[in-house]
Every structure is written in C-alpha cells, then in structure tokens.
PDB file of C-alpha atoms in Angstrom:
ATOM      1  CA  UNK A  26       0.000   0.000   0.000  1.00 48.00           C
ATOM      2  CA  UNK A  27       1.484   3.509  -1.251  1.00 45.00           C
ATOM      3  CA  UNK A  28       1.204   6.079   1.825  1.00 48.00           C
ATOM      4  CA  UNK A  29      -0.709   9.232   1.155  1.00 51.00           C
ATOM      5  CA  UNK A  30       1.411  12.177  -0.575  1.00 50.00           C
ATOM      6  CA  UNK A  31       2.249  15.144   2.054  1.00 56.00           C
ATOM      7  CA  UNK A  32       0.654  18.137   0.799  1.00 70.00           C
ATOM      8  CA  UNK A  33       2.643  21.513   1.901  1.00 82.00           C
ATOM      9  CA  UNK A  34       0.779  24.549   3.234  1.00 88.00           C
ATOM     10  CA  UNK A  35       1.105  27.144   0.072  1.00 89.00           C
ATOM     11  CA  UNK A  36       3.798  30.688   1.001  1.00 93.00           C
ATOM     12  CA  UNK A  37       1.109  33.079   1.485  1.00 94.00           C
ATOM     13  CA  UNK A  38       3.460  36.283  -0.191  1.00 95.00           C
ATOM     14  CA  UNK A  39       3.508  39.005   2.758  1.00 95.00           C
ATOM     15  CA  UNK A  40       3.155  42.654   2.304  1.00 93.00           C
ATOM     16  CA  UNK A  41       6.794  43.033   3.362  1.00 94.00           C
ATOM     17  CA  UNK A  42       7.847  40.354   0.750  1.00 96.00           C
ATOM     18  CA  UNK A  43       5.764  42.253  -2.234  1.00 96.00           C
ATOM     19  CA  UNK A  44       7.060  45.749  -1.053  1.00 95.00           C
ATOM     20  CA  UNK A  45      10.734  44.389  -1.616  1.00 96.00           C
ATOM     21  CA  UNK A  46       9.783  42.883  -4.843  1.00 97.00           C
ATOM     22  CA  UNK A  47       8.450  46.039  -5.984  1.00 96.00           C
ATOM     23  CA  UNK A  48      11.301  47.784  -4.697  1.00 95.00           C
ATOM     24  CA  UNK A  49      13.749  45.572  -6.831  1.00 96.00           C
ATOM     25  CA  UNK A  50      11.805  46.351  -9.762  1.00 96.00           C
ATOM     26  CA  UNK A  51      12.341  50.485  -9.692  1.00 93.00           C
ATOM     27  CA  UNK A  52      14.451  50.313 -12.652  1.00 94.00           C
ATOM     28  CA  UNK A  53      11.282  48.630 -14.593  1.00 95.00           C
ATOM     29  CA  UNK A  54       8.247  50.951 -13.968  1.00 95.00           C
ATOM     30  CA  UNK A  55       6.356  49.013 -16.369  1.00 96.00           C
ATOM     31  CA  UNK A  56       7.438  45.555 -14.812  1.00 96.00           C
ATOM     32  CA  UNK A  57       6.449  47.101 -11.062  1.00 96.00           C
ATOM     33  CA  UNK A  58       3.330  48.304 -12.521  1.00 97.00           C
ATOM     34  CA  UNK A  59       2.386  44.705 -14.034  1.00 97.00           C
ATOM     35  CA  UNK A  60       3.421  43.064 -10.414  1.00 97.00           C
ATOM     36  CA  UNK A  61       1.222  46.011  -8.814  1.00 97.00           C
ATOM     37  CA  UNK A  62      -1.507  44.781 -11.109  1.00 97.00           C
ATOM     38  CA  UNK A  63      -1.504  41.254 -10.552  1.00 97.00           C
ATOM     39  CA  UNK A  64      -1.953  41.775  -6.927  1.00 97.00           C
ATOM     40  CA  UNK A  65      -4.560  44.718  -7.245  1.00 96.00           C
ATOM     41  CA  UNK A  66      -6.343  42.872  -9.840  1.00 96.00           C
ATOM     42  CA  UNK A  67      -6.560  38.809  -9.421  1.00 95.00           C
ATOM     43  CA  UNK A  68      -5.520  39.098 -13.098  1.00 95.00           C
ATOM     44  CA  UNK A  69      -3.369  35.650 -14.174  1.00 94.00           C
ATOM     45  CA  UNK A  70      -0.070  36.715 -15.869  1.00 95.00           C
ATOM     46  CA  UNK A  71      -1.297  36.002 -19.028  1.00 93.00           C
ATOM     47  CA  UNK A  72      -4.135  37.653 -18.902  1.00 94.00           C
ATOM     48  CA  UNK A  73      -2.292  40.656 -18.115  1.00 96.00           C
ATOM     49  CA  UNK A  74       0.200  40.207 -20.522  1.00 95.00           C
ATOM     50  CA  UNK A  75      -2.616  39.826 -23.422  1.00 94.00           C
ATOM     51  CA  UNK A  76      -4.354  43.233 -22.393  1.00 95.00           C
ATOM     52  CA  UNK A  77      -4.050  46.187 -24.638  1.00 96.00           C
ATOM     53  CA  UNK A  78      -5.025  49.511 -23.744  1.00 97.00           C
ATOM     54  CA  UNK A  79      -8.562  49.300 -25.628  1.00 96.00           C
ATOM     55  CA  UNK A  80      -9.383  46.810 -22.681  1.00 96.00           C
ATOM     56  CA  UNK A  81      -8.736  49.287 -19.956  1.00 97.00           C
ATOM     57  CA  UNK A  82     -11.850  51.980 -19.017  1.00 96.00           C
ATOM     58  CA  UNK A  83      -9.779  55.190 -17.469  1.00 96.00           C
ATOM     59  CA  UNK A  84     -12.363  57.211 -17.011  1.00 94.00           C
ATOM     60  CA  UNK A  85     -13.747  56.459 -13.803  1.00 91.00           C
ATOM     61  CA  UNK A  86     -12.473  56.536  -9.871  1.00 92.00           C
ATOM     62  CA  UNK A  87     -10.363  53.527 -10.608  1.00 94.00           C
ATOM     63  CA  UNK A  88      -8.960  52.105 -13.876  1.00 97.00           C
ATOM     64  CA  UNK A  89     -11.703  49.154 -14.473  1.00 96.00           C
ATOM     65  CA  UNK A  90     -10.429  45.909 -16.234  1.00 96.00           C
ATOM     66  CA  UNK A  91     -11.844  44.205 -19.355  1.00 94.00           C
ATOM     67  CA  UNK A  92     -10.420  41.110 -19.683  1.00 92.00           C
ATOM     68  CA  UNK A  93     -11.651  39.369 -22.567  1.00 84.00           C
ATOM     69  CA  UNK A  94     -12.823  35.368 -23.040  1.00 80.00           C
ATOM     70  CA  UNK A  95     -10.028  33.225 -23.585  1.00 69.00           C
ATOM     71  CA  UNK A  96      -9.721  29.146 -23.581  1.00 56.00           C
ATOM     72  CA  UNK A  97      -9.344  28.929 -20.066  1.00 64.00           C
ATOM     73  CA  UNK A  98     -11.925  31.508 -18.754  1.00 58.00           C
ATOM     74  CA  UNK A  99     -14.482  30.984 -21.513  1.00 67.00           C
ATOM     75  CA  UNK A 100     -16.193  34.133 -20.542  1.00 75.00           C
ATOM     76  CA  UNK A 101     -15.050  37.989 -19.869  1.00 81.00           C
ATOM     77  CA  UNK A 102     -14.858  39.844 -16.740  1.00 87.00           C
ATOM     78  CA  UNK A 103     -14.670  42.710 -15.426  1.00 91.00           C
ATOM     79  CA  UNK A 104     -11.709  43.963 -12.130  1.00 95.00           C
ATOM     80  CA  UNK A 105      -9.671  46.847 -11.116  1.00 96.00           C
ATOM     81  CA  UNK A 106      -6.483  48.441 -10.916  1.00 97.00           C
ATOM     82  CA  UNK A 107      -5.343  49.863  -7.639  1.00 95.00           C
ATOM     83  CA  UNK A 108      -4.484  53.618  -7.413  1.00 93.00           C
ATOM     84  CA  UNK A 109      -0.863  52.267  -6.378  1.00 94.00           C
ATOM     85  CA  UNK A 110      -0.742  50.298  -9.740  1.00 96.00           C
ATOM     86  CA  UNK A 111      -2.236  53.634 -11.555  1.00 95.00           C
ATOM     87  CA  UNK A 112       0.262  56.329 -10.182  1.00 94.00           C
ATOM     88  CA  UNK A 113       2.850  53.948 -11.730  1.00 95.00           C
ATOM     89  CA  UNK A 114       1.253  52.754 -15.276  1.00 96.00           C
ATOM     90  CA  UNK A 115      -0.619  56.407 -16.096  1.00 96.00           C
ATOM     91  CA  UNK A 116       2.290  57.470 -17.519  1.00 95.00           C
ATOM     92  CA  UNK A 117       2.883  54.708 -19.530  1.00 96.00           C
ATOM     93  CA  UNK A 118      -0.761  54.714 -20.721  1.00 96.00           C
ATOM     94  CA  UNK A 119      -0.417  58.335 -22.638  1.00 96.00           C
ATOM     95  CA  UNK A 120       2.451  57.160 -24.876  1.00 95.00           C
ATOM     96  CA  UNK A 121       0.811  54.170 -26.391  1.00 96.00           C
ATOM     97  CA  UNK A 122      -1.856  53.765 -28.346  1.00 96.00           C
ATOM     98  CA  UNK A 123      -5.112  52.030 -28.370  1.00 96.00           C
ATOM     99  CA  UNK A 124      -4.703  48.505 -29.701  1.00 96.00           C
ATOM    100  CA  UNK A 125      -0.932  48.185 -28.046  1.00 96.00           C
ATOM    101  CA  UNK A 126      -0.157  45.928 -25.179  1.00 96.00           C
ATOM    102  CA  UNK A 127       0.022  47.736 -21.696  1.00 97.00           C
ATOM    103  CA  UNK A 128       2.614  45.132 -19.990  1.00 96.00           C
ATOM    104  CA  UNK A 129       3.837  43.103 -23.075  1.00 94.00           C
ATOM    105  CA  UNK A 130       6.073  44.327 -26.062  1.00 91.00           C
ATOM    106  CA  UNK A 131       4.058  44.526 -29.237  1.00 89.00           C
ATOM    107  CA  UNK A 132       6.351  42.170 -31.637  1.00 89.00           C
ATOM    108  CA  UNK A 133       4.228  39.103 -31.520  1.00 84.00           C
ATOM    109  CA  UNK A 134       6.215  37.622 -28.553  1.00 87.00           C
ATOM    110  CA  UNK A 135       5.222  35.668 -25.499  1.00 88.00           C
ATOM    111  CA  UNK A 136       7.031  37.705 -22.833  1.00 93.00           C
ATOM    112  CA  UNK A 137       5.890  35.311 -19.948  1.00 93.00           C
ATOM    113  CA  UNK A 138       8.916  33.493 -19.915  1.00 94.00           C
ATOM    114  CA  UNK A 139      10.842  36.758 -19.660  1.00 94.00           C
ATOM    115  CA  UNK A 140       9.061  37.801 -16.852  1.00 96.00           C
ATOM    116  CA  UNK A 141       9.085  34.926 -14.873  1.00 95.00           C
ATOM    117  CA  UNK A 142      12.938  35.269 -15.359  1.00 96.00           C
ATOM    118  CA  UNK A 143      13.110  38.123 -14.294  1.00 96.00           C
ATOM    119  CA  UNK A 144      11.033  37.696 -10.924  1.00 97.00           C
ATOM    120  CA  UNK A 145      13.106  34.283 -10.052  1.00 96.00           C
ATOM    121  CA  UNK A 146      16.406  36.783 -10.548  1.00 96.00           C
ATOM    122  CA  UNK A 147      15.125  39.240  -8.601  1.00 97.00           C
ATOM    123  CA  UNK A 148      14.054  36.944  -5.424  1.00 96.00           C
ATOM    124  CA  UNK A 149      17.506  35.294  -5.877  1.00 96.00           C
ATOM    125  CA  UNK A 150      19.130  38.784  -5.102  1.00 96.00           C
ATOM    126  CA  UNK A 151      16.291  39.567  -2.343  1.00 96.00           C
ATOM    127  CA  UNK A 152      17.097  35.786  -0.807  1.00 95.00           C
ATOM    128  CA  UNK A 153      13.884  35.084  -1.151  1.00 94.00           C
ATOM    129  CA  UNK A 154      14.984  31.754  -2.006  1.00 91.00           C
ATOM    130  CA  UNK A 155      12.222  29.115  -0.342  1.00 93.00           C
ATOM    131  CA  UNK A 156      10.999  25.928  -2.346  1.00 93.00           C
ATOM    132  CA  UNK A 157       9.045  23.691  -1.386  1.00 92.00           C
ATOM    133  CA  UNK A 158      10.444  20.432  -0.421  1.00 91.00           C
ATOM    134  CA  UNK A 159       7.709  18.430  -2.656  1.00 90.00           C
ATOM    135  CA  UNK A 160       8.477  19.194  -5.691  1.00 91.00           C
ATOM    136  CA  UNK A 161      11.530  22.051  -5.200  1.00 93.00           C
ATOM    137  CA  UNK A 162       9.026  24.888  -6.822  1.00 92.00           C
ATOM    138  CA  UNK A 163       9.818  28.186  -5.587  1.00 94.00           C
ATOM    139  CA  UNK A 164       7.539  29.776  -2.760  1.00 95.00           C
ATOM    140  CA  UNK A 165       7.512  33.044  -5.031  1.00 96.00           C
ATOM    141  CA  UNK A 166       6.435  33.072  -8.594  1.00 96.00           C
ATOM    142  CA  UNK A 167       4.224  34.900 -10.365  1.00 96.00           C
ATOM    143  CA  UNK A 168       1.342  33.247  -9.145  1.00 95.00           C
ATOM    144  CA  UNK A 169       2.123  34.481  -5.683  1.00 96.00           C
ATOM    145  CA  UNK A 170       0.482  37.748  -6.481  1.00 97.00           C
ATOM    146  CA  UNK A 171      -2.638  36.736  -7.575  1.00 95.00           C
ATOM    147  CA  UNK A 172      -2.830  34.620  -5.042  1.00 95.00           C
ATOM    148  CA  UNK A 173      -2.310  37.719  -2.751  1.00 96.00           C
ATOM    149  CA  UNK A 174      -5.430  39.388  -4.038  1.00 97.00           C
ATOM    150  CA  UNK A 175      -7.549  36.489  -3.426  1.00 95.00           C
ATOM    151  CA  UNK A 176      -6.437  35.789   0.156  1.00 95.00           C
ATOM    152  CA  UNK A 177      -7.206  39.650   0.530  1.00 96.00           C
ATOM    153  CA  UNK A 178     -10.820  39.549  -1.072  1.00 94.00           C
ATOM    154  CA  UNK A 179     -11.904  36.683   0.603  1.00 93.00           C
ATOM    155  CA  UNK A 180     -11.000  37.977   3.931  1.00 95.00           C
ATOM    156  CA  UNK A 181     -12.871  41.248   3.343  1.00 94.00           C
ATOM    157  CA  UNK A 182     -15.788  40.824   0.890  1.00 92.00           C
ATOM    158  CA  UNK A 183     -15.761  36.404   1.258  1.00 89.00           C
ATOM    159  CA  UNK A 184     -14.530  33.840  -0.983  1.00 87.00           C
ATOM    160  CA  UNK A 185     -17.419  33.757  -3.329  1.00 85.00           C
ATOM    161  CA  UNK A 186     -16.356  37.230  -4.351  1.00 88.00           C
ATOM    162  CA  UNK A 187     -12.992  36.624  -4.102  1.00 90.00           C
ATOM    163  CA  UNK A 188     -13.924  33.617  -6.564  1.00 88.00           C
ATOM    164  CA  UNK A 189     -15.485  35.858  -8.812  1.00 86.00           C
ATOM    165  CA  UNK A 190     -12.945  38.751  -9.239  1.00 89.00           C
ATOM    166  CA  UNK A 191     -10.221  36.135 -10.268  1.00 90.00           C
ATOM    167  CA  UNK A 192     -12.303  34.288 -12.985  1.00 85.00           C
ATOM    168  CA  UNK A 193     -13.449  31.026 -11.238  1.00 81.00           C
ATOM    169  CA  UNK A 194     -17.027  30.375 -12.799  1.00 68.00           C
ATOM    170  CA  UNK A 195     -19.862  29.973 -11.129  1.00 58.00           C
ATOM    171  CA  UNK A 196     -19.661  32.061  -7.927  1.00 59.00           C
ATOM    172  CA  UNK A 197     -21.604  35.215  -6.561  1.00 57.00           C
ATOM    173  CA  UNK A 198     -24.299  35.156  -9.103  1.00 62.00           C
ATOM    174  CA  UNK A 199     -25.820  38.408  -7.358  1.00 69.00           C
ATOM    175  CA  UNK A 200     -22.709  40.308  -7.984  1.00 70.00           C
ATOM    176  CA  UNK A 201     -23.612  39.965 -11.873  1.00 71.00           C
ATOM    177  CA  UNK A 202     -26.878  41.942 -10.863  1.00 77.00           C
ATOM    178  CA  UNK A 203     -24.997  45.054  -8.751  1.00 79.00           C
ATOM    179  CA  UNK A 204     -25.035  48.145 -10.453  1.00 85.00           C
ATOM    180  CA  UNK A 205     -21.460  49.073 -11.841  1.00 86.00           C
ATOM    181  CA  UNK A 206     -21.399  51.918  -8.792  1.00 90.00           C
ATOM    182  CA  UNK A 207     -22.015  48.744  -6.077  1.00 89.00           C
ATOM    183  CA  UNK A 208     -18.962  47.061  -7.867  1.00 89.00           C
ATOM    184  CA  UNK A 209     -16.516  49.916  -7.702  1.00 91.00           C
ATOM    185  CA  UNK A 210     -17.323  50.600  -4.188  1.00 91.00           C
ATOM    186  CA  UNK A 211     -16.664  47.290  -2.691  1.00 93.00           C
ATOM    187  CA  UNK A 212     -13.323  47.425  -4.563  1.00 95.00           C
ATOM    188  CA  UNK A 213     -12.530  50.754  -3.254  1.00 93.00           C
ATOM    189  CA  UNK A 214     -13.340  48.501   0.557  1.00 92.00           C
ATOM    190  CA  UNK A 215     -10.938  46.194  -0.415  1.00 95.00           C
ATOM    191  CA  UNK A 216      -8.172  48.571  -2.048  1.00 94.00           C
ATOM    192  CA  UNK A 217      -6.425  49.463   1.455  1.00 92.00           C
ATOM    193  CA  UNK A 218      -5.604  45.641   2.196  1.00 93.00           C
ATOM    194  CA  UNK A 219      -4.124  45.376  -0.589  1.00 94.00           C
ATOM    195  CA  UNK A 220      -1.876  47.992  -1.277  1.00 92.00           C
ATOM    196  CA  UNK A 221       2.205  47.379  -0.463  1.00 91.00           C
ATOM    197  CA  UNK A 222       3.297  50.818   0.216  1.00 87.00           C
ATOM    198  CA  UNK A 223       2.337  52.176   4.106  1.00 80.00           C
ATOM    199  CA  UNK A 224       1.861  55.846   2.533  1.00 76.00           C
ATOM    200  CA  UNK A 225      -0.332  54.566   0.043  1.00 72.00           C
ATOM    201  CA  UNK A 226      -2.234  53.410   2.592  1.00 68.00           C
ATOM    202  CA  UNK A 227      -2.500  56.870   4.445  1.00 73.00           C
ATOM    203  CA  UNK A 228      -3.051  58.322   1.472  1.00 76.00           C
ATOM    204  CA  UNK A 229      -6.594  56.356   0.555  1.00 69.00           C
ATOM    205  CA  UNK A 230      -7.500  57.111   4.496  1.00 72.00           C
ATOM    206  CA  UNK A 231      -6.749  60.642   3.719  1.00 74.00           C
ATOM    207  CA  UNK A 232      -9.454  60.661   0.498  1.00 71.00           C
ATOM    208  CA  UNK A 233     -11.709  58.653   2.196  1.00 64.00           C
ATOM    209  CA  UNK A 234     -12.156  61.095   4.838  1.00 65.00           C
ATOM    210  CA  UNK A 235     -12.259  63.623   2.565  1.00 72.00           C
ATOM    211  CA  UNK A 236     -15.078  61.897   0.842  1.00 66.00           C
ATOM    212  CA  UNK A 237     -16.217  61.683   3.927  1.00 68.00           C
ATOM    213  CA  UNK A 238     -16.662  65.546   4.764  1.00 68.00           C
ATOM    214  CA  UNK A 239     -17.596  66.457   1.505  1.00 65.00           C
ATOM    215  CA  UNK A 240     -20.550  63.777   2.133  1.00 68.00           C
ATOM    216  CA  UNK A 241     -21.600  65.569   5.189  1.00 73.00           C
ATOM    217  CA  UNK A 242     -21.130  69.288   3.586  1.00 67.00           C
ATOM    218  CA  UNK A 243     -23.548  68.077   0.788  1.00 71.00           C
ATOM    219  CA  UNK A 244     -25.954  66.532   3.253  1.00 68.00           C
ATOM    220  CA  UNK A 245     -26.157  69.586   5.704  1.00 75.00           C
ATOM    221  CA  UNK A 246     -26.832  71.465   2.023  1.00 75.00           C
ATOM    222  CA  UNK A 247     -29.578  69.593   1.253  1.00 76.00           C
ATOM    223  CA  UNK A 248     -30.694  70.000   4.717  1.00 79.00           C
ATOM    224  CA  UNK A 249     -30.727  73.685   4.705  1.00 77.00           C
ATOM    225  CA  UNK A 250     -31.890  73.939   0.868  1.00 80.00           C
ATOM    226  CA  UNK A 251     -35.197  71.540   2.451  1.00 76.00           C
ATOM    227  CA  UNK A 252     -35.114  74.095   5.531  1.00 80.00           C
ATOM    228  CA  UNK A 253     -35.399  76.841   2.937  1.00 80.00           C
ATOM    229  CA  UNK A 254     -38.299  75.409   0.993  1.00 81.00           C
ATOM    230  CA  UNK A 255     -40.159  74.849   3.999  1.00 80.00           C
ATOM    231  CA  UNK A 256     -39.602  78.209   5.017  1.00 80.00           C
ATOM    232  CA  UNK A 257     -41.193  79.131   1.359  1.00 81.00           C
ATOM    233  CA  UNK A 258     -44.061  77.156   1.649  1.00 79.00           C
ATOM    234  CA  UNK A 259     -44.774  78.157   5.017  1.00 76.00           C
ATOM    235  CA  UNK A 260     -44.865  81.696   4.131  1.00 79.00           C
ATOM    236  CA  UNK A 261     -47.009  80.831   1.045  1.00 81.00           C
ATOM    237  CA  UNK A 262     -49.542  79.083   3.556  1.00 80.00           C
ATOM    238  CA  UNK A 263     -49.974  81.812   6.053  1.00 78.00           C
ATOM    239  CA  UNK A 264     -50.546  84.145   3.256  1.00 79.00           C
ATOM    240  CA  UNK A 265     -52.872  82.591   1.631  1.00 81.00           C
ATOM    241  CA  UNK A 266     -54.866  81.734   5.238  1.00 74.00           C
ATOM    242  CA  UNK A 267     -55.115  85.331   5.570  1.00 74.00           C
ATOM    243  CA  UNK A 268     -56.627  86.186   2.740  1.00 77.00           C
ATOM    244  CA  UNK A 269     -58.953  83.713   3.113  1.00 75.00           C
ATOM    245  CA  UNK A 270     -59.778  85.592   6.279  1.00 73.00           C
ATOM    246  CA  UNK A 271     -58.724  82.394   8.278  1.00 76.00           C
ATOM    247  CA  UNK A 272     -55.745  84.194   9.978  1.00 70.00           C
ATOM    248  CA  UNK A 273     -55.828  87.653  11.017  1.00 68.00           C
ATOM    249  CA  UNK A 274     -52.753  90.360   9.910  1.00 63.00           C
TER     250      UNK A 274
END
C-alpha cells in the first residue's frame, strides 16, 4: 500500500515580501506596474500580458479591467487596478496607443517566460529563495500575487467574491446583478488591504475622509436647501390663510 502524498501549506506572499519585490523592480516601472496589477487585480499573468489599452476603461475613480474570453476563462470579466498600480502605469498609458499591449512588447512575442525570469532573478538577489520540499518549486512566482489578491478579497468581501474577481465560474451570481457603482465601491473597501506601500495606505485614508466631509457638507446642504423650501411654503400658507380671512394680519 502507497502512503498518502504530504501536501505543503502554500507561502502566502507578505506585504513586506511584495514591497521588496516592488522595490527591486524600480528600474522597470512598467514591470512594477504589471506586479502592482496582478496583486490589485486577481488578473493571471497572461491575462495581463494579453491586455491592450482598448481593454482598460480610465475614465472612472479607478482604472476598471476588461479582460476578454479566452480558452481557459471561456467568458469575460470585469476587475480593477489599484491607485498604487495607476500612479505607476498612467504614464505609460499616454504614450501608447489604443490597440498596443500595456505590460507586453508589441512584436508578436510571449514575454511570460521573460518575466518569470526576471522575478526568479530578482528573489535570488532579495534571498527570497524558499521551495518547497515536494516538488523544489519556488515559494515566489508569479502566481504568488494573484494569489495575494484572493487571500485579501476573501477575507474582506468572502470567498465567493474573491472567486469571482479572479475568474473562477460559477460564484456570486448576485454580484452579476450590482449596479457598476455597487462594484466599484466594494473594490474601493478592499483597495487598502491590498496595497504594499504604508503611505499609500494613508493616502486612501486621507481621500476617504475627505469623501467623507464632503458627504456631510452636501448633506447639511440639502438640509438647509429643504429648511429653505419649507420656510417658502410656510410663508405661502400663512398668506394665503389670511386672505382667506382664516388668519388675522
């Protein structure tokens, strides 16, 4: 009788671990901006080496996502870019055009391989060396990161959505019916647990209070535009009761 194969806990990447990465990668804004991505996003590396700029919606809050059917997913959907991943990429954006590749070269090649280079280079240098004693994979590839956003959406919104924003069918069937508005704002929930950089951090704090205050300015508007109409419609009353001879002057 054959004993049952061990099965190793999977490296969950830490924010530490991503925030050196990132760091390593300074000299390759468009390289940081495609690990930013993956890990903002739930995108699969090939998926978000296939998009081109067409696919990308930059008109809103946050940069939405179109990633179109392919022979894995069979059907579209629909994520987000960080404002972390944004800041970096925006630039980027503006110099190509509409049906070029935001993260990939446009000569025809599959720059996978390439990247994955790259990243097992860079967490050589970092010593971010781990494998795992099964099979002597590394702990960090470029799965890690997509990985990273799941663990982080299923811990704030559940695993069904979590599920759903990384393209694994048949999950949160309701979120299909939420208005595009619902969508963005549980991402914009989500966005602070998954950002690497502390200031980044602050920095959505810092708009979402402000949000905040400008909510309450244009409520206590409102409430003195009502107070205002009331005060109108009042007046209108008691002048009409007293020439109706209801009221006395």
């Amino acid at each position: 009788r054959f004993g049952k194969r061990s099965r190793e806990n999977r490296h969950p990447l830490s924010q530490m671990e991503y925030r050196r990465i990132i760091d390593g990668l300074s000299r390759h804004p468009i390289v940081q901006a495609l690990f930013l991505g993956l890990g903002s996003s739930g995108m699969r590396i090939g998926e978000a080496l296939s998009l081109k700029k067409k696919d990308l919606d930059l008109s809103g809050q946050r940069i939405i996502v179109n990633i179109p059917a392919n022979t894995k997913t069979r059907t579209g959907r629909v994520t987000y870019l960080s404002l972390e991943t944004e800041k970096i990429l925006r630039p980027h954006l503006e110099t190509i055009g509409v049906n070029d590749n935001v993260f990939a070269t446009n000569d025809g090649k599959d720059n996978s391989s390439s990247v994955r280079t790259m990243l097992a280079r860079l967490v050589d240098k970092l010593e971010l060396v781990d494998r795992y004693q099964s099979n002597n994979i590394r702990k960090i590839t470029t799965h890690s990161f997509r990985a990273y956003f799941f663990t982080k959406a299923a811990r704030k919104h559940g695993e069904n959505y979590a599920h759903k924003l990384v393209g694994h069918g048949g999950y949160l069937m309701q979120y299909d019916r939420m208005t595009e508005e619902e969508k963005l704002e549980m991402y914009i929930e989500l966005e602070p647990d998954l950002v690497v950089f502390e200031q980044t951090k602050n920095e959505l704090e810092i708009n979402r209070l402000r949000d905040k205050v400008d909510e309450i300015d244009s409520l206590r508007d409102e409430v003195r535009k009502l107070r205002e109409s009331q005060a109108k419609s009042d007046k209108k009353i008691i002048e009409t009761m007293k020439i109706n001879g209801i009221i006395k002057s």
